[in-house]
Amino acid sequence: MTIGFRILPRARAVPAELVAQFKALPVANVSDSMSRMTAAGPRLTRMHREGVLAGPALTVRARPGDNLMLHKAIDMAQPGDVIVVDAGGDLTNSLMGELMLAYAVKRGVAGFVLNGAIRDADAFRQVNLPVYAAGVTHRGPYKDGPGEINVPIAIDGMVIEPGDLVLGDADGVLAVSYDAAEAVLAATQAKQDAEAKQMAAIEAGTNDRAWVDAALKRLGCEMPAEG
């Protein structure tokens, strides 16, 4: 076994039906349903204009500034996959540009999460494939390796395993583990229902705000006397 330069098969991936259900939910509510303990960090920003990212992870660990294994991952990707690359967050050299983006679209890739940089930023906005990256640079990549495909990776403490669900919207990127996906979906749907009721109460002027003063009193906040 060669650690650091290897390509592994992906044993499992979240099913398309689950991906479709999550795609309709805000990432913020999914995050709340995971106790707000998981995030890829604010450095990963949206490089496309608009739209939601959702799909099973095809993971890549790459040497900073080198995209050989990213090229191979695009060759391997199944339609609907999200390619997630940990390249150490280095912004010196880009990991991909317009040509790789066009090829990925042709392959049916659902999007990218890159802990590294892109170039040809205007093309990413025009094509509008969901892509999150740590930055932009005009300097191109190297193609020498090493790297790994379909191994567990981590971005800013968020662990992504091959086949995990990867989500992204205007609020950022989130990974949901394969084993927890159904439970997180149920919790998020329940939160959505509760928020819909709360929004209706706000519109009707019947929203109960008593919890605010109750929390302040419980925490010992000094407050003006009533009356």
Coordinates of C-alpha atoms in Angstrom, one line a residue:
M1 CA 0.0 0.0 0.0
T2 CA 1.4 3.4 -1.1
I3 CA 0.3 6.1 1.4
G4 CA 0.1 9.5 -0.2
F5 CA 0.0 8.4 -3.8
R6 CA -2.9 6.1 -4.5
I7 CA -6.4 5.8 -6.0
L8 CA -9.0 3.8 -4.2
P9 CA -12.5 2.7 -5.2
R10 CA -15.5 4.4 -3.5
A11 CA -17.5 1.8 -1.6
R12 CA -20.7 3.7 -1.2
A13 CA -22.4 7.0 -1.9
V14 CA -25.6 8.8 -0.7
P15 CA -28.5 7.9 -3.1
A16 CA -29.8 10.4 -5.6
E17 CA -33.3 10.5 -3.9
L18 CA -31.6 11.7 -0.6
V19 CA -29.6 14.3 -2.5
A20 CA -32.7 15.7 -4.1
Q21 CA -34.5 16.1 -0.8
F22 CA -31.5 17.9 0.8
K23 CA -31.1 20.1 -2.2
A24 CA -34.4 21.8 -1.4
L25 CA -33.3 22.7 2.2
P26 CA -31.2 25.7 3.3
V27 CA -27.7 24.7 4.4
A28 CA -28.1 26.8 7.5
N29 CA -31.0 24.6 8.7
V30 CA -29.1 21.5 7.9
S31 CA -26.2 22.9 9.9
D32 CA -28.5 23.7 12.9
S33 CA -29.7 20.1 12.8
M34 CA -26.1 19.0 13.2
S35 CA -25.7 21.0 16.4
R36 CA -23.8 23.8 14.5
M37 CA -20.6 21.8 15.0
T38 CA -19.7 21.2 11.4
A39 CA -18.5 23.7 8.7
A40 CA -15.8 24.1 6.0
G41 CA -15.0 27.6 7.2
P42 CA -15.6 31.1 5.7
R43 CA -12.6 30.9 3.4
L44 CA -14.5 28.7 0.9
T45 CA -16.5 31.2 -1.1
R46 CA -18.9 30.8 -4.0
M47 CA -17.2 31.2 -7.4
H48 CA -20.4 30.7 -9.4
R49 CA -23.2 33.2 -9.7
E50 CA -26.1 31.4 -8.0
G51 CA -27.5 27.9 -7.4
V52 CA -27.2 25.1 -4.9
L53 CA -24.6 22.4 -4.7
A54 CA -25.6 18.9 -3.6
G55 CA -24.2 15.4 -4.3
P56 CA -22.0 12.6 -3.1
A57 CA -18.4 13.4 -2.4
L58 CA -15.6 12.1 -4.6
T59 CA -12.6 13.1 -2.4
V60 CA -9.1 14.2 -3.4
R61 CA -6.1 15.0 -1.3
A62 CA -3.7 16.9 -3.4
R63 CA -0.3 18.5 -3.0
P64 CA -0.7 22.3 -2.8
G65 CA -0.7 23.8 -6.3
D66 CA -0.8 20.4 -8.1
N67 CA -3.9 19.1 -10.0
L68 CA -2.8 15.8 -11.4
M69 CA -5.1 13.9 -9.0
L70 CA -7.9 16.4 -9.7
H71 CA -7.7 15.6 -13.4
K72 CA -8.0 11.9 -12.6
A73 CA -10.9 12.5 -10.3
I74 CA -12.8 14.3 -13.1
D75 CA -12.1 11.3 -15.3
M76 CA -13.5 9.0 -12.6
A77 CA -16.5 11.0 -11.6
Q78 CA -20.0 9.7 -12.0
P79 CA -22.8 12.1 -13.0
G80 CA -23.9 14.0 -10.0
D81 CA -20.7 13.7 -8.0
V82 CA -19.2 16.6 -6.1
I83 CA -15.4 16.6 -6.3
V84 CA -14.0 17.8 -2.9
V85 CA -10.3 18.6 -2.9
D86 CA -8.1 19.3 0.1
A87 CA -5.0 21.0 -1.3
G88 CA -4.0 22.6 2.0
G89 CA -5.7 25.9 1.3
D90 CA -2.7 27.2 -0.5
L91 CA -3.4 30.0 -3.0
T92 CA -0.1 30.3 -4.8
N93 CA -1.1 28.2 -7.8
S94 CA -4.6 27.4 -9.1
L95 CA -6.1 23.9 -9.1
M96 CA -8.3 24.4 -12.1
G97 CA -9.5 26.8 -14.7
E98 CA -11.8 27.2 -17.7
L99 CA -10.8 24.1 -19.6
M100 CA -11.1 21.7 -16.7
L101 CA -14.4 23.3 -15.8
A102 CA -15.8 22.7 -19.3
Y103 CA -14.6 19.1 -19.2
A104 CA -16.3 18.6 -15.8
V105 CA -19.6 19.9 -17.1
K106 CA -19.3 17.5 -20.0
R107 CA -18.7 14.6 -17.5
G108 CA -21.8 15.6 -15.5
V109 CA -20.0 16.7 -12.4
A110 CA -22.4 18.4 -10.0
G111 CA -19.8 20.8 -8.6
F112 CA -16.5 21.3 -6.8
V113 CA -15.3 22.2 -3.3
L114 CA -11.6 23.3 -3.5
N115 CA -9.5 24.0 -0.5
G116 CA -7.2 25.9 -2.9
A117 CA -7.5 28.4 -5.7
I118 CA -9.1 28.7 -9.2
R119 CA -8.2 30.8 -12.2
D120 CA -10.3 32.1 -15.1
A121 CA -12.8 33.4 -12.5
D122 CA -15.1 35.0 -15.2
A123 CA -15.6 31.6 -16.8
F124 CA -16.8 30.1 -13.5
R125 CA -19.3 32.9 -13.1
Q126 CA -20.5 32.5 -16.7
V127 CA -20.7 28.7 -16.7
N128 CA -22.4 28.8 -13.2
L129 CA -21.5 25.2 -12.2
P130 CA -21.5 25.3 -8.3
V131 CA -17.9 25.8 -7.3
Y132 CA -16.5 26.8 -3.9
A133 CA -12.9 27.7 -3.5
A134 CA -10.5 29.4 -1.1
G135 CA -9.4 32.1 -3.6
V136 CA -8.3 33.1 -7.1
T137 CA -4.9 33.3 -8.7
H138 CA -3.7 33.6 -12.3
R139 CA -0.8 31.3 -11.7
G140 CA -1.3 27.8 -13.1
P141 CA -0.9 24.4 -11.5
Y142 CA 1.7 21.7 -11.6
K143 CA 0.9 18.1 -12.6
D144 CA 3.4 15.9 -10.8
G145 CA 1.4 14.5 -7.8
P146 CA 1.4 13.0 -5.4
G147 CA -2.1 12.8 -4.0
E148 CA -4.9 10.4 -3.1
I149 CA -8.5 9.8 -4.4
N150 CA -11.3 8.4 -2.3
V151 CA -9.7 8.8 1.1
P152 CA -11.1 10.7 4.1
I153 CA -10.1 14.4 4.0
A154 CA -10.7 17.4 6.3
I155 CA -11.2 21.1 5.5
D156 CA -11.1 23.4 8.5
G157 CA -12.0 20.5 10.8
M158 CA -14.9 19.3 8.7
V159 CA -14.3 15.6 7.8
I160 CA -15.5 14.4 4.4
E161 CA -15.4 10.7 3.6
P162 CA -16.0 9.3 0.1
G163 CA -19.7 9.1 -0.6
D164 CA -20.7 11.6 2.1
L165 CA -23.3 14.2 1.1
V166 CA -21.9 17.6 0.2
L167 CA -24.1 20.7 0.3
G168 CA -23.5 24.3 -0.6
D169 CA -25.6 27.5 -1.0
A170 CA -25.0 31.2 -0.4
D171 CA -24.2 30.6 3.2
G172 CA -21.3 28.1 2.5
V173 CA -20.4 24.5 2.4
L174 CA -21.4 21.6 4.6
A175 CA -20.8 17.8 4.6
V176 CA -23.2 15.3 6.1
S177 CA -21.9 11.9 6.8
Y178 CA -23.3 8.9 4.9
D179 CA -24.4 7.2 8.1
A180 CA -26.2 10.3 9.6
A181 CA -27.8 11.6 6.4
E182 CA -31.3 10.2 6.9
A183 CA -31.5 11.3 10.6
V184 CA -30.2 14.8 9.6
L185 CA -32.8 15.0 6.8
A186 CA -35.6 14.2 9.2
A187 CA -34.4 16.8 11.8
T188 CA -34.0 19.4 9.1
Q189 CA -37.4 18.9 7.7
A190 CA -38.9 19.2 11.2
K191 CA -37.0 22.5 11.6
Q192 CA -38.3 23.7 8.3
D193 CA -41.9 23.0 9.4
A194 CA -41.3 24.8 12.7
E195 CA -39.8 27.9 10.9
A196 CA -42.7 28.0 8.4
K197 CA -45.1 28.2 11.4
Q198 CA -43.0 30.9 13.0
M199 CA -42.9 32.9 9.8
A200 CA -46.7 32.7 9.5
A201 CA -47.0 33.9 13.1
I202 CA -44.6 36.9 12.4
E203 CA -46.7 37.8 9.4
A204 CA -49.9 37.6 11.5
G205 CA -48.4 39.6 14.4
T206 CA -48.9 36.7 16.8
N207 CA -45.3 35.7 17.2
D208 CA -44.6 34.9 20.9
R209 CA -41.4 36.7 22.1
A210 CA -41.7 35.9 25.8
W211 CA -38.8 33.5 25.5
V212 CA -36.4 36.5 25.2
D213 CA -37.1 38.0 28.6
A214 CA -37.3 34.5 30.1
A215 CA -33.8 33.7 28.8
L216 CA -32.4 37.0 30.1
K217 CA -33.8 36.4 33.6
R218 CA -32.6 32.9 33.7
L219 CA -29.1 34.1 32.8
G220 CA -29.1 36.8 35.5
C221 CA -29.3 39.9 33.3
E222 CA -30.1 43.1 35.2
M223 CA -33.3 44.5 33.7
P224 CA -35.4 47.7 34.4
A225 CA -38.3 47.2 36.8
E226 CA -41.6 46.7 35.2
G227 CA -44.3 49.3 35.4

